[in-house]
Coordinates of C-alpha atoms in Angstrom, one line a residue:
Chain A
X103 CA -37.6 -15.0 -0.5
X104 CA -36.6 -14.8 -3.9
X105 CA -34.0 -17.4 -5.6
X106 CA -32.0 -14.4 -7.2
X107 CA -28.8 -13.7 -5.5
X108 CA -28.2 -11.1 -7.6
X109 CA -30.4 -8.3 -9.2
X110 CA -30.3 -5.5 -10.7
X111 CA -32.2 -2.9 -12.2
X112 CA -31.9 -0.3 -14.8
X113 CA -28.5 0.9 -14.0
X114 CA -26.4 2.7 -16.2
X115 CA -22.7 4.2 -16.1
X116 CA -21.5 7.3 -17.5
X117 CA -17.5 8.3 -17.9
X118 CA -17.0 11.6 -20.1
X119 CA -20.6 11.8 -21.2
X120 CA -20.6 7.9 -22.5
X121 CA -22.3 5.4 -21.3
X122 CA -20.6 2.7 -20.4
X123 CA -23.0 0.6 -18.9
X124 CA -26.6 1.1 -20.2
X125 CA -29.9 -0.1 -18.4
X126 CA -29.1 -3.3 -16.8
X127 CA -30.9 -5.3 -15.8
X128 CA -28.8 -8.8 -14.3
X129 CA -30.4 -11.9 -12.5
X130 CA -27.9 -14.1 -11.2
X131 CA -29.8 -17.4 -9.8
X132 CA -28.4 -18.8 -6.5
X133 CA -26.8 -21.9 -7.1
X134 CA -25.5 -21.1 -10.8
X135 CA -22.5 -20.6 -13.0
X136 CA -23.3 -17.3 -14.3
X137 CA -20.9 -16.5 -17.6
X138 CA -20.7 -13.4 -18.3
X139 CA -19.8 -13.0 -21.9
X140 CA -18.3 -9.9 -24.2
X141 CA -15.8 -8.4 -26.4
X142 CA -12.9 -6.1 -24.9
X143 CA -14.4 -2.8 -23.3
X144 CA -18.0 -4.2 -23.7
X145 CA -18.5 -3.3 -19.9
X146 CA -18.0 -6.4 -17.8
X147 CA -15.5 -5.0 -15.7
X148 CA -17.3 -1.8 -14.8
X149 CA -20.4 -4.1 -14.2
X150 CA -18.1 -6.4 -11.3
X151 CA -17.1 -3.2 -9.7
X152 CA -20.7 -1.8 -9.4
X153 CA -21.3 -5.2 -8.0
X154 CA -18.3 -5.0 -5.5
X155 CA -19.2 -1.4 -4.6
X156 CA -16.3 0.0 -6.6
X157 CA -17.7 2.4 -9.1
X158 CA -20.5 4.8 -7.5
X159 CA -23.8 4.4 -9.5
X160 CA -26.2 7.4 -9.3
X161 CA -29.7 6.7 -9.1
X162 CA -29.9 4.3 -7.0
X163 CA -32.4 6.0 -4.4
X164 CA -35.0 5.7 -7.4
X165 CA -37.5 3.1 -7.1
X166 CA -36.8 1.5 -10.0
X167 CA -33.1 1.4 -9.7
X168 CA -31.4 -0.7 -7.5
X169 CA -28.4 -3.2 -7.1
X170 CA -30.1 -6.3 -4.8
X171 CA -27.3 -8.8 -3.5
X172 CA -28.5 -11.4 -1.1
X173 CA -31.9 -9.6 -1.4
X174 CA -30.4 -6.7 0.0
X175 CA -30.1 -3.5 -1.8
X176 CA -25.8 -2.6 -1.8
X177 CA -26.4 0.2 1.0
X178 CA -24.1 1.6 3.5
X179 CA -25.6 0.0 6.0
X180 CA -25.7 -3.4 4.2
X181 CA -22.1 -2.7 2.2
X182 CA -20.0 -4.8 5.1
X183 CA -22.9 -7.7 5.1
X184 CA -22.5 -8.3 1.5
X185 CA -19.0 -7.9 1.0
X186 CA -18.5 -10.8 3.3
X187 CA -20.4 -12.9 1.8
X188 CA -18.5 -12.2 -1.1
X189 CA -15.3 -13.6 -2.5
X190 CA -13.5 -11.8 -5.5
X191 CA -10.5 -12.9 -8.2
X192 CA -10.0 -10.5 -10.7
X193 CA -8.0 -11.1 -13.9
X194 CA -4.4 -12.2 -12.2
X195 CA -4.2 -13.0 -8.6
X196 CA -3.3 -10.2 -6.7
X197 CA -0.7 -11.4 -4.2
X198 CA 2.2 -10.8 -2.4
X199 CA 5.4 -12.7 -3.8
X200 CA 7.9 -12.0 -1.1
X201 CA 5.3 -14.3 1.0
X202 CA 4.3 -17.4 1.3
X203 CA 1.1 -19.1 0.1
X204 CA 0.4 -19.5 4.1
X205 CA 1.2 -15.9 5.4
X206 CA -1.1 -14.1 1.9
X207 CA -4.0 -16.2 3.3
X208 CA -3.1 -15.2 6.7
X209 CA -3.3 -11.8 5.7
X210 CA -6.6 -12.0 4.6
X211 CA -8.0 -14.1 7.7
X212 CA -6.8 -11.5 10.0
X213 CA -8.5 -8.7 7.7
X214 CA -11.6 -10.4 7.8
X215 CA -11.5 -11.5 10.8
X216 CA -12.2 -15.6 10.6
X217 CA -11.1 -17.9 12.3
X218 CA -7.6 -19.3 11.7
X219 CA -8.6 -22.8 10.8
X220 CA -10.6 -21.6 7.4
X221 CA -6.1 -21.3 6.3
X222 CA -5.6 -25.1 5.4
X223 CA -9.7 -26.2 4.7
X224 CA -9.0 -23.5 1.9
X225 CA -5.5 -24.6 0.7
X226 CA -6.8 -28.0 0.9
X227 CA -9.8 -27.4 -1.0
X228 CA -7.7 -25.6 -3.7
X229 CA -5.0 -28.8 -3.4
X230 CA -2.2 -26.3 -2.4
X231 CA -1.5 -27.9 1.1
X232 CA 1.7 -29.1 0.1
X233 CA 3.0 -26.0 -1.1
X234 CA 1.9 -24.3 2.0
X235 CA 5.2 -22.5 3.2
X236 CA 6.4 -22.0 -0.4
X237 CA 7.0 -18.4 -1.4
X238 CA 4.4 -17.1 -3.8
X239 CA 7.1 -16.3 -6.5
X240 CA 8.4 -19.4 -6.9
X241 CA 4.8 -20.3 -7.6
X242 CA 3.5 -21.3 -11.4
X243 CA 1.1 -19.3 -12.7
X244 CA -1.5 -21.9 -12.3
X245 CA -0.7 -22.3 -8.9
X246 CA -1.2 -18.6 -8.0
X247 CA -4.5 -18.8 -9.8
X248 CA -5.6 -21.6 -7.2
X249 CA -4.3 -19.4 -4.5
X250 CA -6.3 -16.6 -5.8
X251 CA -9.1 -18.7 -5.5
X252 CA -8.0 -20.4 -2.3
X253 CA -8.0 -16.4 -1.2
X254 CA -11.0 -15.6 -2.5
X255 CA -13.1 -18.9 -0.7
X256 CA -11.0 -18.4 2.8
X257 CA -14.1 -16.7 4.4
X258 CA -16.7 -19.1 2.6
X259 CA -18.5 -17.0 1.0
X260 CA -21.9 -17.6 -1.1
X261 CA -21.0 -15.8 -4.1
X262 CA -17.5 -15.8 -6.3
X263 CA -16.7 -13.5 -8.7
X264 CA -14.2 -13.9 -11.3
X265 CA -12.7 -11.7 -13.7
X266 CA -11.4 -13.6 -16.7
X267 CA -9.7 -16.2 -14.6
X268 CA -7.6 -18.1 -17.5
X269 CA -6.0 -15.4 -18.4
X270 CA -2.4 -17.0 -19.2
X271 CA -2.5 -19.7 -17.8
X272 CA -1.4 -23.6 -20.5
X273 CA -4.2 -26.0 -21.3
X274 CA -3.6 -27.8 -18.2
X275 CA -3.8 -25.3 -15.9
X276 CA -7.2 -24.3 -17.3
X277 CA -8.2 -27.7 -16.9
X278 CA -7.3 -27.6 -13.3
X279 CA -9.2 -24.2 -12.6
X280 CA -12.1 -25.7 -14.5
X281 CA -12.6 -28.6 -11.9
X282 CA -12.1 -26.8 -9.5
X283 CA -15.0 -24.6 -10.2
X284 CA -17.1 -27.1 -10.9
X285 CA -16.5 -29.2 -7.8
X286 CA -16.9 -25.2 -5.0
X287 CA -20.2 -25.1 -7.2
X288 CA -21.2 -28.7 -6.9
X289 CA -20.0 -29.8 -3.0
X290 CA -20.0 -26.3 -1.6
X291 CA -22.7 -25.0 -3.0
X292 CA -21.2 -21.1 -4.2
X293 CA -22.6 -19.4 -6.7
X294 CA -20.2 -17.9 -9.5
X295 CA -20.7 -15.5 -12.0
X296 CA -17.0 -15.1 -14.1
X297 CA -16.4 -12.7 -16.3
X298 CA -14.7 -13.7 -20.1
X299 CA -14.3 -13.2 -24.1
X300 CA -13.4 -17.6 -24.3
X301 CA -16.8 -18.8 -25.5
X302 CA -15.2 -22.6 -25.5
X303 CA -14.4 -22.1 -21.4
X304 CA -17.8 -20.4 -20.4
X305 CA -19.2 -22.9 -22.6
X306 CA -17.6 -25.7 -20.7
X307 CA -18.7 -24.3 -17.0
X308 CA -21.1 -21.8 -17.4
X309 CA -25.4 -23.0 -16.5
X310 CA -26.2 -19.6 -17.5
X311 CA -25.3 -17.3 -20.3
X312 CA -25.5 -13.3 -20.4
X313 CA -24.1 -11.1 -23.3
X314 CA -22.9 -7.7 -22.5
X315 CA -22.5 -5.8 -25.7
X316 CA -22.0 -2.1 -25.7
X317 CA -22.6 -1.5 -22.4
X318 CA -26.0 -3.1 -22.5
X319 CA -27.2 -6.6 -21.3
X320 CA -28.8 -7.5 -24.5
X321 CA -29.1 -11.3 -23.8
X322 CA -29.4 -13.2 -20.9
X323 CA -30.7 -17.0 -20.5
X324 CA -29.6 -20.8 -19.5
X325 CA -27.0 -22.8 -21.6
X326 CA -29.5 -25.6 -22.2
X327 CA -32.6 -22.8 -23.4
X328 CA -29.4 -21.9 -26.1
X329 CA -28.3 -25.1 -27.0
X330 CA -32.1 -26.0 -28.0
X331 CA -32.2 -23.3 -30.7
X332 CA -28.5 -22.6 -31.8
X333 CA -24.9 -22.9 -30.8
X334 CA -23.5 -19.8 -28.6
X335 CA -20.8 -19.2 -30.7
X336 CA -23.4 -18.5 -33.7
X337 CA -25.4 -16.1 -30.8
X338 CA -22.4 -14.4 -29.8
X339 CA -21.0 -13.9 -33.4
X340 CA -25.1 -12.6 -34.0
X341 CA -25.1 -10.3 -30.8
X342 CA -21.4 -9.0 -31.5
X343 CA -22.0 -8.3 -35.2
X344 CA -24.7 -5.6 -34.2
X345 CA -24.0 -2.2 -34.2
X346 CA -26.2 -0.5 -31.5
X347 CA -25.3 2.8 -31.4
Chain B
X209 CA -10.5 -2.7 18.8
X210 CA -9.9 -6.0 18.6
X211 CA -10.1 -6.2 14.2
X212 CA -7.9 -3.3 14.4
X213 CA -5.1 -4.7 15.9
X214 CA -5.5 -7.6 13.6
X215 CA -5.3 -5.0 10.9
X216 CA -1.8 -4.0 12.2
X217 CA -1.0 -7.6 12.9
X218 CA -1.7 -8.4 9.0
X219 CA 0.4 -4.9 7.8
X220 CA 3.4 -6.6 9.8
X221 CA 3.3 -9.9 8.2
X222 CA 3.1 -7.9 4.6
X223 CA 6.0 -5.6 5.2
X224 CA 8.5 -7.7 7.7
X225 CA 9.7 -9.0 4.5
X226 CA 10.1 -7.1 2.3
X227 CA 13.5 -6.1 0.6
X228 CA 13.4 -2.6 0.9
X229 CA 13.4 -2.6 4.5
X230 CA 17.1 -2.8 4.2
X231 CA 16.9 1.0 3.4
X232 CA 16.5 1.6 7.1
X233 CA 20.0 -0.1 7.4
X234 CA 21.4 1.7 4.6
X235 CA 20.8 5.0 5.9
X236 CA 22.4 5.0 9.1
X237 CA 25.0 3.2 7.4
X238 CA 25.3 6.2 4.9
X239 CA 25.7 8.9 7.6
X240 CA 28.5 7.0 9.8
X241 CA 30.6 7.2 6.1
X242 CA 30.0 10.4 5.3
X243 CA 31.0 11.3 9.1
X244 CA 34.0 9.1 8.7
X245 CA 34.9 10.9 5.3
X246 CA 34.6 14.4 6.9
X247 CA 36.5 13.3 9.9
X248 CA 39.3 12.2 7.4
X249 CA 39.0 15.1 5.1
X250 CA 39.5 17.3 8.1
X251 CA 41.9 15.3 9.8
X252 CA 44.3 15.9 6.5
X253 CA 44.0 19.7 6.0
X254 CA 44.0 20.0 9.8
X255 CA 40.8 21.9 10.1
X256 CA 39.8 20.3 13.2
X257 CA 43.1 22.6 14.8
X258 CA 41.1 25.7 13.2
X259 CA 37.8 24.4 14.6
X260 CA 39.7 24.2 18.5
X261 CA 41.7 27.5 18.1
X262 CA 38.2 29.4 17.0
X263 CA 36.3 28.1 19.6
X264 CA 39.1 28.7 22.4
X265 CA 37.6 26.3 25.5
X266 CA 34.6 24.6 23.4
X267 CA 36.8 21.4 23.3
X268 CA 32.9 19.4 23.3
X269 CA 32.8 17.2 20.5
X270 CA 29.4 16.5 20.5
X271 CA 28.6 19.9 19.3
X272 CA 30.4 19.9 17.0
X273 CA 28.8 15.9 16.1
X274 CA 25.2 17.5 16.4
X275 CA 26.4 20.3 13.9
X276 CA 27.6 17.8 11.8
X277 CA 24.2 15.7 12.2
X278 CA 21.8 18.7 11.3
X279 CA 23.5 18.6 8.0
X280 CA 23.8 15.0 7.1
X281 CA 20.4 14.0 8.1
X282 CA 18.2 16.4 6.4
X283 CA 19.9 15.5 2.9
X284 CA 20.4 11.8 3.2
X285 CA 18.5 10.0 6.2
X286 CA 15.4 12.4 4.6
X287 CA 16.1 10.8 1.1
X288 CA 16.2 7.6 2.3
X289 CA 13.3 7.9 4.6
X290 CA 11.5 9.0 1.3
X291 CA 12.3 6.1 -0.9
X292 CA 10.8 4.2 2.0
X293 CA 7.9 5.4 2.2
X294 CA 7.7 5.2 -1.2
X295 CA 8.3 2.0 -1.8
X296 CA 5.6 1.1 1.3
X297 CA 3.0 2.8 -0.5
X298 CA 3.2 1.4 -3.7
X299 CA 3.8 -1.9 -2.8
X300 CA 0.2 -2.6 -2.6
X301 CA -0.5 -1.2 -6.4
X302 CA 2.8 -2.6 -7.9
X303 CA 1.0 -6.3 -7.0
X304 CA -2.6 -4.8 -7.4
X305 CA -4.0 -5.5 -4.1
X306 CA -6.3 -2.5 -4.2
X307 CA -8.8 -3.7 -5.3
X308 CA -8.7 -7.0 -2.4
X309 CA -8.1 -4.3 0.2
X310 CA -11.2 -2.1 -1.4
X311 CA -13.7 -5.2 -1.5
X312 CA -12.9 -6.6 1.9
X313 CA -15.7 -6.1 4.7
X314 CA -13.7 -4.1 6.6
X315 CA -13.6 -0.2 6.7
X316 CA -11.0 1.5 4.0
X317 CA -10.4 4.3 6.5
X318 CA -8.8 1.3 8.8
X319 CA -6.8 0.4 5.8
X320 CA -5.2 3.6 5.2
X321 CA -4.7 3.9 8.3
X322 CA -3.1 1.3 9.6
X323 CA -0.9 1.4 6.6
X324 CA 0.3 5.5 7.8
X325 CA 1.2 3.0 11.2
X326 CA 3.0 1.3 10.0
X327 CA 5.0 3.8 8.0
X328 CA 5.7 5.8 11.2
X329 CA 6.8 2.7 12.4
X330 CA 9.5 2.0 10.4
X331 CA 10.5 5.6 9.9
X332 CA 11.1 5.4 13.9
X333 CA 13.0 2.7 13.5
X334 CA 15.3 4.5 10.7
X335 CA 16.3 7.1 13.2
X336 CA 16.0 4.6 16.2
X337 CA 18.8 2.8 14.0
X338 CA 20.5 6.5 13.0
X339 CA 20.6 7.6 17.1
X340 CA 22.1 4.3 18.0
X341 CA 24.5 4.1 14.6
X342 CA 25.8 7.9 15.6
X343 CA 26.5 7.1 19.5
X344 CA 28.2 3.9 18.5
X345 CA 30.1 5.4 16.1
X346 CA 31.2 8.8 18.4
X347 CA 32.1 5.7 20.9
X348 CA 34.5 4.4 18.7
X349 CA 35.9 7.9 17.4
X350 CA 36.6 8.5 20.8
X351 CA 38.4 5.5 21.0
X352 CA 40.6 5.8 18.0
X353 CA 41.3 9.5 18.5
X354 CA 42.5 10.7 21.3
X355 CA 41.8 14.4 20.6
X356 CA 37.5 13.4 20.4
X357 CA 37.4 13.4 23.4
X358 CA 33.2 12.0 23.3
X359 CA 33.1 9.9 26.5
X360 CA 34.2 12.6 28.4
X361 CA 31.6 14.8 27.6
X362 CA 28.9 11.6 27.8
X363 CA 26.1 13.4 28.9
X364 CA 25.8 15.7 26.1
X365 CA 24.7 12.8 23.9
X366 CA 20.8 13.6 24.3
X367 CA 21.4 16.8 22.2
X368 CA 21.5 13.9 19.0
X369 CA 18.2 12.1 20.5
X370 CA 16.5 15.9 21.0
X371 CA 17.5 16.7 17.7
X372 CA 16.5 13.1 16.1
X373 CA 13.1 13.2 17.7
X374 CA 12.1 17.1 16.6
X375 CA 12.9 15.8 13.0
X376 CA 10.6 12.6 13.7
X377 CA 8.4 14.2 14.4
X378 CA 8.5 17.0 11.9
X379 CA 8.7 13.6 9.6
X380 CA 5.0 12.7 10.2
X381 CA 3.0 15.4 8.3
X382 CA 5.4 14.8 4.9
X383 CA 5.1 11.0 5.2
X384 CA 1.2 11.0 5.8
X385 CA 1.2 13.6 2.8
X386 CA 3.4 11.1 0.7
X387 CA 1.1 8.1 1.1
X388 CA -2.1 10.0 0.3
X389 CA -0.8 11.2 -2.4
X390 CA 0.7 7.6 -3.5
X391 CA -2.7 6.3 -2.6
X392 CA -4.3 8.4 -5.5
X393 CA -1.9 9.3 -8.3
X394 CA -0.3 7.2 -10.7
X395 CA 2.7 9.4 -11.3
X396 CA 4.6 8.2 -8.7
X397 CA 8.4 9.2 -9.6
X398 CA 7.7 13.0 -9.7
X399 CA 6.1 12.6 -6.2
X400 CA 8.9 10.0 -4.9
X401 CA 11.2 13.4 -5.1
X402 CA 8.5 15.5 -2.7
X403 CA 10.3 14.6 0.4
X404 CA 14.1 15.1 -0.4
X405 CA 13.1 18.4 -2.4
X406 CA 11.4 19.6 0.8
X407 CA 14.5 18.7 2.6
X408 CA 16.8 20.1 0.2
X409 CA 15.1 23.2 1.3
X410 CA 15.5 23.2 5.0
X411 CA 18.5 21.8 5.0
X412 CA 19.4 24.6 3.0
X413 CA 17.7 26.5 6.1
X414 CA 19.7 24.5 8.6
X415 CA 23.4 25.0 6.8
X416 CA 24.1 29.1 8.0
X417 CA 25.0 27.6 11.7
X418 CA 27.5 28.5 13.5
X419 CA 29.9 26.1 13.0
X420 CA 28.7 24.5 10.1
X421 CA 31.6 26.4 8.0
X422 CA 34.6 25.4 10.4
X423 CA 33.1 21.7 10.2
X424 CA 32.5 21.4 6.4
X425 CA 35.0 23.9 4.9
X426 CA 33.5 23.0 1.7
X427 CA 30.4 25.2 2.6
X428 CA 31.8 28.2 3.3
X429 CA 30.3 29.6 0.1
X430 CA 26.8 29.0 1.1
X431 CA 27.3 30.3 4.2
X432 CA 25.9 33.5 3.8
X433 CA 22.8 34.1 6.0
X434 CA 22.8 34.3 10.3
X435 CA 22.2 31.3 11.9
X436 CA 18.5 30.6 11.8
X437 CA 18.4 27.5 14.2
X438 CA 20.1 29.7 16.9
X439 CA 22.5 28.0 18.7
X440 CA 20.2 25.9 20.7
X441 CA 18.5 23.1 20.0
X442 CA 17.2 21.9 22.6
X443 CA 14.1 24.6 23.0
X444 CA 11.5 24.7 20.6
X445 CA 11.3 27.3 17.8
X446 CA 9.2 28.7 15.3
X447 CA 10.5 25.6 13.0
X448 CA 9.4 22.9 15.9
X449 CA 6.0 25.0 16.4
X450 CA 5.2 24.9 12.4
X451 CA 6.8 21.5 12.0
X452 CA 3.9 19.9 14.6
X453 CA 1.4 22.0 13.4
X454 CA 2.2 20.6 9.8
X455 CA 1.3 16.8 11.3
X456 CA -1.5 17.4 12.7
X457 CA -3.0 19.8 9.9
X458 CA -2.2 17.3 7.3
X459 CA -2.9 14.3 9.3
X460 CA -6.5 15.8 9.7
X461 CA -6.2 16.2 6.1
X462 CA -5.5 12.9 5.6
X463 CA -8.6 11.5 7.4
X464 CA -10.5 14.0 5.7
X465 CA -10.3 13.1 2.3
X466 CA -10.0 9.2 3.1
X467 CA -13.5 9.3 4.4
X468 CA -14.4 11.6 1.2
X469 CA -13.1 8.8 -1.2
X470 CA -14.6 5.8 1.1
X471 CA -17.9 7.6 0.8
X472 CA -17.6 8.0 -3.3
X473 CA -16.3 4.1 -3.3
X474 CA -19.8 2.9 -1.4

């Protein structure tokens, strides 16, 4: 059994005859803080919704292209295995103010179909337990992030994925979001690979690096392998600086 | 079954709440004022007396309520009934929950589906709310004025349910074509008008009746065509017939191309 949760291999995206995504070829290890780093429009998002199932990739009956997540390749037949063991929070939370932080969870544990309990270990876990029958709009923006996340962790999943998760939020509140990381990868074990252009905050969480420059993987190793030779702002700044077309 | 029915459970909690659910309210509400106003208006210029001495014996006023009703509710209840399901489609993309819904482990078909549910639910309860709004109302008229004489003639209410239910029902195709077309296109304000243009245009169907003109003396101008509804509501027509066709074509549709984009999506 191999120790990558997620793998894939040579696949590439086209929109209007461009390629947005170019022969990739990610290895996310099980256990890790995977940051996935890159300018605006370098293909990151594209990449998470390939990953999620989102965006149709052609060629994936070929031998030598697949998408493998949990070592299984994202079929039909394995598309509802995967997605559960998935848990997703892109860019802003996506919830629904007129509710409260209670009733969006509840939403989302009758859609996937856990039991009712997993409600308050997530809020608790997120430290929202107080604020449970608060409405959602009266929420900071902080707040909603943990609720995202407390979303996202309801049906304990292995792996998170996060889309540029401190978008807006003060100093303090990506602090909070920070720790909280840290301590789902350290006591619970997920695996997260989070998506961002903040070299300082993937810096500050991240075991593993991977830069995604036009649409192509061009570097992918740990933090410590980096930190040996040179600083990741000066490898970023190299990688970004490149012109590969 | 069972995930299903928690599907429809979850749909209730997101849309119980929501403020534009007092658009089922309004509508009814709309209807009884504009029946008030027409009762006034008439009242003044004495038309009712004109609408009694033309039809010498037809002293029924639930006739001439129904008339009344196949006007009012293809232009307003059917523009409110649009906002509505507007506003229940493009709840879910005004607070970006696509992409939760999409990445769930649970069927998008479901999804859509339980979301066109829940839409026919609360577009029953609109005209649940309209029948019950109209009956009260005709009550009260009765009460008030002597000369509408609506308790009398009690029995005749079902001609407002028969009519309610045909238009329910003839509601269903437009509001599953609404949603799948909110479910796809971002241009949602052109689209928002589908529903009331559609209804501009039988309504415009509906108005040559019979005593449409004696009711609303104001339409007299458009009145230019032989009644097309007959007199007769209560049997199906070629209307009812291509009206339930419609529903079932486009609700066929519907399932159609949901599966076609849940097989592009995986």
């Amino acid at each position: 059994m191999s120790n990558l949760l997620i793998e894939t291999k040579s696949i590439s995206y086209l929109k209007k005859n461009k390629f947005i995504l170019d022969n990739v070829n990610l290895e996310i290890e099980k256990g890790s803080i995977y940051g996935l780093l890159g300018l605006n429009g370098a293909g990151k998002t594209t990449l998470i919704k390939i990953l999620l199932g989102l965006l149709f990739v052609e060629g994936t009956h070929l031998k030598d292209t697949y998408i493998k997540l949990f070592d299984r390749e994202f079929t039909q037949e394995n598309r509802y295995f995967i997605l559960s063991q998935i848990g997703v929070l892109i860019e802003n939370a996506a919830l629904y103010e007129h509710l409260t932080a209670y009733e969006n969870l509840r939403i989302v544990q009758l859609m996937r179909n856990l039991p009712k309990s997993y409600i308050n270990e997530s809020l608790e876990i997120v430290g929202l337990k107080n604020e449970i029958h608060q409405k959602v709009k009266r929420f900071s923006l902080g707040m909603k992030q943990r609720l995202g996340i407390a979303i996202a962790i309801i049906s304990k999943p292995q792996l998170l994925i996060l889309d540029e998760p401190t978008n807006g939020l003060d100093p303090q509140g990506i602090i909070d979001l920070r720790n909280l990381i840290l301590d789902l990868n350290k006591n619970s074990g997920i695996t997260f690979l989070i998506c961002s252009h903040l070299l300082p905050e993937i810096e500050n969480l991240a075991t593993h690096i991977g830069i995604l420059h036009q649409g192509k993987l061009v570097f992918q190793d740990t933090l410590l392998n980096i930190h040996q030779k040179e600083s990741l702002e000066h490898l970023f700044t190299t990688i970004t600086n490149t012109n590969l077309k | 079954m069972i995930l299903f029915l928690q599907l429809l459970q979850s749909e209730w909690i997101k849309t119980r709440k929501l403020s534009y659910l007092w658009l089922l309210l309004l509508a009814p509400s709309f209807v009884t004022f504009l029946i008030i106003l027409n009762l006034i208006l008439r009242e003044n210029n004495g038309d009712y007396l004109v609408y009694i001495q033309s039809h010498d014996g037809d002293k029924n006023p639930w006739n001439y309520n129904t008339n009344m009703i196949l006007f009012l509710i293809n232009v307003i209840i059917c523009l409110f009934l649009s906002f509505l399901v507007y506003y229940l489609s493009v709840f879910e993309r005004t607070t970006k929950n696509w992409i939760k819904l999409n990445t769930l482990p649970t069927p998008t078909i479901h999804i859509h589906i339980v979301k066109l549910l829940s839409t026919y639910f609360y577009a029953f309860l609109m005209f649940l709310f309209t029948f019950i709004t109209i009956i009260f109302l005709s009550y009260l008229m009765s009460y008030i004025k002597s000369y509408l004489p609506y308790q009398k003639y009690s029995n005749n209410f079902y001609l407002v349910f028969i009519y309610l239910s045909k238009y329910f029902i003839s509601s269903l195709a437009l509001i599953a074509l609404h949603i799948i077309i909110h479910s796809n296109l971002k241009n949602l304000v052109i689209l928002c008008f589908l529903l009331p243009i559609v209804s501009l245009i039988s309504g415009i169907k509906y108005l040559p009746h019979n005593y449409l003109n004696y009711n609303y003396y104001y339409t007299n101008f458009i009145y230019s065509y032989k009644p097309i509804l007959a007199n007769n509501i209560i049997f199906f027509g070629e209307l009812e017939y291509m009206s339930i066709f419609a529903t079932f074509f486009i609700l066929s549709l519907y399932y159609y191309l949901l599966s076609s984009i849940q097989k592009l999506n995986e």
